[in-house]
Coordinates of C-alpha atoms and ligand atoms in Angstrom, one line a residue:
X6 CA 122.5 124.6 10.9
X7 CA 126.3 123.4 11.8
X8 CA 126.3 119.9 14.1
X9 CA 128.1 121.9 16.6
X10 CA 126.4 124.5 19.1
X11 CA 129.2 126.8 21.2
X12 CA 128.3 129.2 24.1
X13 CA 130.3 130.8 26.5
X14 CA 128.7 132.8 29.8
X15 CA 126.4 134.9 29.4
X16 CA 125.3 137.5 32.2
X17 CA 122.1 138.8 31.6
X18 CA 119.6 137.6 28.6
X19 CA 118.0 140.2 27.4
X20 CA 115.5 141.6 24.2
X21 CA 112.9 140.3 22.0
X22 CA 112.3 137.2 20.2
X23 CA 109.4 135.8 18.1
X24 CA 109.9 131.8 19.1
X25 CA 108.5 129.8 15.4
X26 CA 105.4 128.1 15.2
X27 CA 104.0 125.4 17.3
X28 CA 105.4 121.5 16.6
X29 CA 102.1 119.9 17.8
X30 CA 99.9 122.2 16.0
X31 CA 101.6 122.3 12.7
X32 CA 101.7 118.4 13.0
X33 CA 97.9 118.6 13.4
X34 CA 97.1 121.5 10.8
X35 CA 99.2 119.9 8.1
X36 CA 96.5 116.3 8.9
X37 CA 93.8 118.4 9.0
X38 CA 94.0 121.2 6.4
X39 CA 94.4 117.7 4.7
X40 CA 91.6 116.1 5.4
X41 CA 89.2 118.9 5.1
X42 CA 87.0 120.0 2.1
X43 CA 88.6 122.7 0.5
X44 CA 91.5 125.4 0.7
X45 CA 93.3 126.3 4.3
X46 CA 95.6 128.9 4.7
X47 CA 98.2 128.3 7.1
X48 CA 100.1 130.3 8.5
X49 CA 103.4 130.5 10.6
X50 CA 103.6 127.0 10.0
X51 CA 107.0 125.0 11.7
X52 CA 109.2 125.0 8.9
X53 CA 111.4 122.0 10.7
X54 CA 111.9 118.6 9.4
X55 CA 109.5 116.8 12.0
X56 CA 106.6 118.8 10.5
X57 CA 107.6 119.8 7.3
X58 CA 107.4 115.2 7.1
X59 CA 103.7 115.5 8.0
X60 CA 103.0 117.7 5.3
X61 CA 105.1 115.4 2.8
X62 CA 103.6 112.4 4.1
X63 CA 100.2 114.1 3.7
X64 CA 101.3 114.8 -0.2
X65 CA 102.4 111.3 -0.8
X66 CA 98.8 110.7 0.0
X67 CA 97.3 113.1 -2.6
X68 CA 97.1 116.4 -0.9
X69 CA 98.3 118.8 -2.4
X70 CA 99.9 122.3 -1.0
X71 CA 101.9 125.6 -2.5
X72 CA 104.6 127.4 -0.4
X73 CA 103.1 130.9 -0.2
X74 CA 105.7 132.1 2.0
X75 CA 109.2 130.2 2.5
X76 CA 110.5 127.6 0.5
X77 CA 109.2 124.3 -0.6
X78 CA 112.4 122.8 2.5
X79 CA 111.5 125.3 4.8
X80 CA 107.5 126.5 4.5
X81 CA 106.2 129.0 6.6
X82 CA 102.9 130.4 4.8
X83 CA 101.0 126.9 2.8
X84 CA 97.4 126.9 1.1
X85 CA 96.7 123.5 1.5
X86 CA 94.4 121.7 -0.5
X87 CA 92.3 119.2 1.2
X88 CA 91.0 116.2 -0.3
X89 CA 88.1 115.5 2.2
X90 CA 88.3 112.0 3.1
X91 CA 89.6 110.8 -0.1
X92 CA 93.2 110.1 0.4
X93 CA 94.9 108.1 -1.9
X94 CA 97.5 105.0 -1.8
X95 CA 101.0 106.2 -1.7
X96 CA 103.9 104.5 -4.1
X97 CA 106.5 105.1 -1.3
X98 CA 107.2 104.3 2.3
X99 CA 106.2 107.8 4.3
X100 CA 109.0 109.0 5.9
X101 CA 108.3 110.3 9.6
X102 CA 111.9 110.9 10.1
X103 CA 112.6 111.9 14.2
X104 CA 108.5 112.5 14.8
X105 CA 106.9 110.6 16.9
X106 CA 103.6 112.7 17.0
X107 CA 104.1 112.6 12.7
X108 CA 104.1 108.6 13.0
X109 CA 101.6 108.4 15.5
X110 CA 98.8 110.9 14.1
X111 CA 99.6 109.6 10.8
X112 CA 98.1 106.0 11.8
X113 CA 95.3 107.2 13.3
X114 CA 94.4 108.4 9.6
X115 CA 96.0 105.7 7.6
X116 CA 93.9 102.8 10.6
X117 CA 90.7 104.0 8.6
X118 CA 92.5 104.0 4.6
X119 CA 91.6 101.5 2.1
X120 CA 94.9 101.0 1.3
X121 CA 98.2 99.3 2.4
X122 CA 100.6 102.2 3.8
X123 CA 104.0 102.1 5.3
X124 CA 105.5 104.5 8.2
X125 CA 109.3 104.8 8.5
X126 CA 111.6 106.5 11.1
X127 CA 115.2 107.1 12.1
X128 CA 117.0 105.1 14.2
X129 CA 115.7 107.2 17.3
X130 CA 112.1 106.8 16.4
X131 CA 112.5 103.0 15.1
X132 CA 113.2 102.2 18.8
X133 CA 110.3 104.1 20.3
X134 CA 106.9 102.3 21.3
X135 CA 104.4 102.2 19.0
X136 CA 102.2 99.4 20.4
X137 CA 100.8 102.6 22.4
X138 CA 98.5 103.4 19.1
X139 CA 98.6 99.7 17.5
X140 CA 96.5 98.4 20.2
X141 CA 93.5 101.0 20.2
X142 CA 93.7 101.5 16.5
X143 CA 93.9 97.5 16.1
X144 CA 90.8 97.1 18.8
X145 CA 89.0 99.6 16.3
X146 CA 89.8 96.8 13.4
X147 CA 92.9 98.2 11.8
X148 CA 95.5 95.6 10.9
X149 CA 99.5 97.3 12.0
X150 CA 102.1 95.2 11.9
X151 CA 105.5 96.1 13.5
X152 CA 108.5 95.0 11.7
X153 CA 111.0 96.7 13.1
X154 CA 114.0 95.2 14.7
X155 CA 112.6 95.8 18.5
X156 CA 109.5 94.6 19.1
X157 CA 106.5 97.0 18.9
X158 CA 108.4 99.5 17.1
X159 CA 108.6 100.6 13.4
X160 CA 108.5 100.5 10.4
X161 CA 104.6 99.7 10.9
X162 CA 103.0 98.1 7.7
X163 CA 99.3 99.3 7.9
X164 CA 96.4 97.8 5.7
X165 CA 93.3 100.2 6.8
X166 CA 89.7 99.3 6.6
X167 CA 86.5 100.3 7.6
X168 CA 86.8 100.9 11.6
X169 CA 84.3 100.7 14.9
X170 CA 84.2 103.1 17.5
X171 CA 85.7 101.9 20.9
X172 CA 85.8 103.5 24.5
X173 CA 89.4 103.4 25.2
X174 CA 90.6 104.0 28.9
X175 CA 94.3 105.0 28.0
X176 CA 96.8 103.6 30.0
X177 CA 99.5 106.2 29.5
X178 CA 98.6 109.9 29.9
X179 CA 99.7 110.8 26.2
X180 CA 97.9 113.3 23.5
X181 CA 99.9 111.4 20.8
X182 CA 97.8 108.4 21.3
X183 CA 94.5 110.7 22.2
X184 CA 95.0 112.3 18.9
X185 CA 95.4 109.2 17.0
X186 CA 92.3 107.8 18.2
X187 CA 90.5 110.3 17.7
X188 CA 91.5 110.7 14.3
X189 CA 90.8 107.1 13.5
X190 CA 87.2 108.0 15.1
X191 CA 86.7 110.4 12.4
X192 CA 85.9 107.4 10.5
X193 CA 84.7 104.7 12.7
X194 CA 81.0 104.1 13.0
X195 CA 79.4 105.6 16.0
X196 CA 80.8 107.8 19.1
X197 CA 84.8 107.1 19.9
X198 CA 85.2 108.2 23.2
X199 CA 88.8 108.5 24.9
X200 CA 89.5 108.2 28.7
X201 CA 92.8 110.0 29.7
X202 CA 94.4 109.0 33.3
X203 CA 95.8 113.3 33.1
X204 CA 95.3 116.1 31.4
X205 CA 97.3 115.9 28.0
X206 CA 97.4 118.8 25.2
X207 CA 94.5 119.5 23.9
X208 CA 95.2 120.9 20.3
X209 CA 94.0 117.7 19.2
X210 CA 89.9 118.5 20.4
X211 CA 90.9 122.5 19.7
X212 CA 91.6 122.4 16.3
X213 CA 88.7 119.4 15.2
X214 CA 86.6 121.7 16.7
X215 CA 87.6 124.9 14.9
X216 CA 87.6 122.0 12.0
X217 CA 83.5 121.9 12.2
X218 CA 84.5 118.5 13.9
X219 CA 82.4 117.9 17.3
X220 CA 84.5 116.6 19.9
X221 CA 83.3 117.2 23.1
X222 CA 85.5 116.9 26.4
X223 CA 84.2 116.3 30.0
X224 CA 87.0 116.2 32.6
X225 CA 89.1 113.5 31.4
X226 CA 86.6 112.1 29.0
X227 CA 86.9 112.7 25.6
X228 CA 83.9 111.8 22.3
X229 CA 83.3 112.2 19.0
X230 CA 81.2 110.7 16.6
X231 CA 82.6 109.1 13.7
X232 CA 81.5 110.3 10.1
X233 CA 82.0 114.2 10.5
X234 CA 82.3 116.5 7.9
X235 CA 86.4 118.7 8.4
X236 CA 85.4 121.9 7.1
X237 CA 88.4 124.2 5.6
X238 CA 89.8 127.1 7.7
X239 CA 92.3 129.3 7.8
X240 CA 94.7 129.2 10.4
X241 CA 97.3 131.2 11.7
X242 CA 99.9 128.6 14.1
X243 CA 101.4 130.1 17.4
X244 CA 104.8 130.4 18.3
X245 CA 105.7 127.5 20.1
X246 CA 106.1 127.8 24.2
X247 CA 108.6 124.7 24.4
X248 CA 110.6 126.4 22.3
X249 CA 109.8 129.5 24.3
X250 CA 110.7 127.3 27.3
X251 CA 114.3 127.8 26.8
X252 CA 114.9 131.8 26.6
X253 CA 112.3 131.9 29.4
X254 CA 114.8 129.8 31.9
X255 CA 117.7 131.6 30.6
X256 CA 115.8 135.0 31.5
X257 CA 114.3 133.8 34.4
X258 CA 117.8 132.6 36.6
X259 CA 119.9 135.4 35.8
X260 CA 119.3 138.8 37.9
X261 CA 119.2 142.1 35.5
X262 CA 118.0 140.0 32.5
X263 CA 114.7 141.4 30.6
X264 CA 113.3 139.3 28.0
X265 CA 110.1 139.7 25.8
X266 CA 108.7 136.7 23.8
X267 CA 106.0 137.5 21.3
X268 CA 103.0 135.6 19.6
X269 CA 103.7 132.5 21.8
X270 CA 100.7 130.0 22.3
X271 CA 99.5 130.1 25.8
X272 CA 97.2 127.2 25.3
X273 CA 96.6 126.4 29.5
X274 CA 97.1 122.6 28.8
X275 CA 101.3 123.5 27.5
X276 CA 102.0 126.4 30.0
X277 CA 102.7 123.9 33.0
X278 CA 106.0 125.7 32.8
X279 CA 105.1 129.0 33.6
X280 CA 103.3 128.1 36.5
X281 CA 106.1 126.0 37.5
X282 CA 108.7 129.1 37.2
X283 CA 106.3 131.0 38.9
X284 CA 106.2 128.8 41.7
X285 CA 109.9 128.9 42.1
X286 CA 109.8 133.0 42.2
X287 CA 110.4 134.1 38.7
X288 CA 109.2 137.0 37.4
X289 CA 106.7 136.2 34.6
X290 CA 103.7 137.6 32.9
X291 CA 102.2 136.4 29.9
X292 CA 99.1 137.9 28.6
X293 CA 96.6 136.4 25.8
X294 CA 96.3 138.6 23.0
X295 CA 94.4 136.5 20.4
X296 CA 92.1 133.5 19.8
X297 CA 93.3 132.0 16.4
X298 CA 92.1 128.0 15.4
X299 CA 90.7 127.9 18.8
X300 CA 94.1 128.2 20.3
X301 CA 94.9 131.3 22.7
X302 CA 98.7 133.3 21.7
X303 CA 100.6 136.4 23.3
X304 CA 103.4 138.2 24.9
X305 CA 105.3 136.2 27.6
X306 CA 107.6 139.0 29.8
X307 CA 110.4 137.5 32.4
X308 CA 112.7 139.5 34.7
X309 CA 115.4 137.7 35.7
X310 CA 115.8 137.2 39.6
X311 CA 116.8 134.5 41.9
X312 CA 114.6 131.3 41.9
X313 CA 114.0 128.3 44.2
X314 CA 113.4 124.7 43.6
X315 CA 110.2 123.0 43.9
X316 CA 108.2 119.9 43.1
X317 CA 106.3 119.2 40.4
X318 CA 103.4 118.0 41.0
X319 CA 102.3 114.8 39.3
X320 CA 99.5 116.0 37.2
X321 CA 101.8 118.4 36.2
X322 CA 104.1 116.1 34.2
X323 CA 102.3 115.2 31.1
X324 CA 102.0 119.3 30.6
X325 CA 105.3 120.1 30.6
X326 CA 107.1 116.4 30.1
X327 CA 108.8 118.4 26.7
X328 CA 109.9 121.0 29.1
X329 CA 111.8 118.2 31.5
X330 CA 115.6 118.9 30.4
X331 CA 115.3 122.7 30.5
X332 CA 113.8 122.8 33.7
X333 CA 116.6 120.4 35.6
X334 CA 118.6 123.0 34.2
X335 CA 116.9 125.5 36.2
X336 CA 116.4 123.4 39.4
X337 CA 120.2 123.2 39.4
X338 CA 120.6 126.6 39.3
X339 CA 117.9 127.2 41.8
X340 CA 118.1 127.3 45.9
X341 CA 116.3 124.8 47.6
X342 CA 115.6 121.5 45.6
X343 CA 113.4 120.5 42.3
X344 CA 112.0 116.9 42.8
X345 CA 111.0 115.4 39.6
X346 CA 109.5 112.4 39.6
X347 CA 106.2 110.4 37.9
X348 CA 108.0 111.1 34.8
X349 CA 109.0 107.6 33.3
X350 CA 108.0 109.0 30.0
X351 CA 110.9 110.7 30.0
X352 CA 112.4 107.5 29.0
X353 CA 110.9 106.5 25.9
X354 CA 111.4 110.4 24.4
X355 CA 113.7 110.7 21.1
X356 CA 116.5 109.8 23.8
X357 CA 116.1 108.6 27.1
X358 CA 115.9 112.3 28.9
X359 CA 115.9 110.9 32.6
X360 CA 119.3 109.4 31.7
X361 CA 120.8 112.2 28.8
X362 CA 119.6 114.9 31.3
X363 CA 121.6 113.6 34.2
X364 CA 124.7 112.8 31.8
X365 CA 124.8 116.2 30.4
X366 CA 124.2 117.6 34.1
X367 CA 127.3 115.7 35.6
X368 CA 129.4 116.6 32.7
X369 CA 129.0 120.0 33.9
X370 CA 130.1 119.2 37.3
X371 CA 126.5 118.8 38.4
X372 CA 124.9 116.7 41.7
X373 CA 122.2 114.9 40.2
X374 CA 120.3 112.0 41.7
X375 CA 118.5 109.5 39.4
X376 CA 115.5 107.5 39.8
X377 CA 113.8 105.2 37.4
X378 CA 111.0 108.3 36.9
X379 CA 113.0 111.2 37.4
X380 CA 115.7 113.0 39.4
X381 CA 116.1 115.0 42.3
X382 CA 118.6 117.8 41.8
X383 CA 119.9 119.9 44.7
X384 CA 119.9 123.4 44.0
X385 CA 122.8 126.1 44.6
X386 CA 124.5 124.3 42.3
X387 CA 127.3 126.2 39.2
X388 CA 127.9 124.7 36.1
X389 CA 131.3 124.8 34.7
X390 CA 131.7 124.7 30.9
X391 CA 132.2 120.9 29.3
X392 CA 132.4 118.8 25.9
X393 CA 128.8 117.8 26.0
X394 CA 127.0 115.4 23.0
X395 CA 122.7 115.7 22.4
X396 CA 122.5 112.4 21.6
X397 CA 120.8 113.1 18.8
X398 CA 118.0 114.9 20.6
X399 CA 117.2 118.2 20.0
X400 CA 115.6 119.2 23.3
X401 CA 118.6 118.0 24.9
X402 CA 121.1 120.0 22.3
X403 CA 119.4 123.2 23.6
X404 CA 118.7 122.7 26.8
X405 CA 122.5 121.9 27.3
X406 CA 123.4 125.1 24.9
X407 CA 121.2 127.1 27.4
X408 CA 123.3 125.3 30.3
X409 CA 126.4 126.6 28.5
X410 CA 125.2 129.9 28.3
X411 CA 124.2 129.9 32.2
X412 CA 127.9 128.3 33.2
X413 CA 129.7 130.1 36.1
X414 CA 132.7 129.6 33.7
X415 CA 134.3 127.6 30.4
X416 CA 133.2 127.2 27.0
X417 CA 130.9 124.6 26.3
X418 CA 130.4 122.7 23.4
X419 CA 127.9 120.1 22.3
X420 CA 128.4 117.9 19.4
X421 CA 125.6 116.0 17.4
X422 CA 123.6 119.1 17.0
X423 CA 121.4 118.8 13.7
X424 CA 118.6 117.3 15.2
X425 CA 117.7 120.7 16.1
X426 CA 116.5 121.1 12.8
X427 CA 114.0 118.7 14.0
X428 CA 111.9 121.6 15.6
X429 CA 113.9 125.4 16.3
X430 CA 115.9 125.6 12.5
X431 CA 116.5 129.2 13.4
X432 CA 117.7 128.2 17.5
X433 CA 121.2 129.3 16.7
X434 CA 120.3 132.7 15.4
X435 CA 118.4 133.3 18.2
X436 CA 121.0 132.4 20.8
X437 CA 123.2 134.8 19.4
X438 CA 120.6 137.6 18.9
X439 CA 119.3 137.4 23.1
X440 CA 123.6 137.1 23.6
X441 CA 125.0 139.5 22.1
Ligands
S3P501 C1 102.7 115.6 21.4 C2 102.7 115.1 22.5 C3 103.9 114.5 23.9 C4 104.9 115.3 23.4 C5 105.2 115.1 21.8 C6 104.6 116.0 21.3 C7 102.4 116.0 20.7 O1 103.9 113.3 23.4 O2 106.0 114.7 24.1 O3 106.6 116.1 21.8 O4 102.2 116.7 19.6 O5 100.7 115.3 20.9 P1 103.0 112.0 24.0 O6 101.9 113.2 24.3 O7 103.3 111.3 23.4 O8 103.5 112.7 26.0

């Protein structure tokens, strides 16, 4: 992928696409298959930098894997030979690249290992808060030292050991923190319990259950007993609804568009973007066709029209947190007003996404009111093509490529877009396909 994306306004968005595998599920598949007691065939693995880094980290920890479709750099189908909880000490640092999910989930696994390890990341990841996993994992008995320049940030030096179960009341609604604690809980004595302040994506719970580890969810209380075996299972990773979201919005706000997205994950803890767009008047149908690894997947069909802004409810925020950049683009092009509040977490993503969304909307001539926890966007505006920066954030790059397609006039150039490879390496090909 080149380091620039250029787009011109497009009147309609049509065709059919299969978006690549789900990022959250691919990370978890690499980890759980690696901890399993046998060989797992994982198909439609997301061959993006983030997930490949997690796979390589598992490789450094002694997990063997073979690529059966794709390449070493971009594996699509894999045979992962689990080592049944017998990981080995890595002889080098484990590089998580840009991925908060990779680093936080791996910290959960490494907390219980009888060896020392070091997790490192790129500049963005080295500025993101790790205290949120260090605190509960420390309570379980792990020693984790954050040695970054910024307090509480990577590199993380982990001295694992035997863990005790805890009951953890999570202060932030974070699936990454929940998952880190549950993964550590796999190796702890007794029953680990996590209380989440709001429902967050439940891929870890679903996948752990699929791999034979009983995880019980009662409302926002999630529990699992330590010492359970991870049983090898084959898995087909569904397409990523967060990647689909770019095309869903592009088609939904352009009258005359007709787009079909196949094989998309339709896990209800991820589809708030569809619920919200429907509430805005979007004509979207989503139909579940398969259920693999406990994850529903199916087809999304979108017909373009005129949308009306809405207020995002506090409980919806965690389930569309990654879609806020593209939702903001939908809001500015809709009638009425779009209100996105209670979203402080956006400030600690790959970039401060409140800041980067607001800057880029304004650069395209948009009017937006910024708050500490979100933004209010008056609708009915037109966007103008502009020179933009992704600030190294994949979702900003892609959301504003779509904004450029939907602009009233003028070409949009986004620089610094190699970051798109962290989650959607084929984005530019798909962009060409639906807009040609
Ligand atoms: C993810 C959880 C979310 C999300 C991230 C992926 C996961 O982060 O933003 O892209 O796979 O668990 P938080 O759980 O920290 O909000």
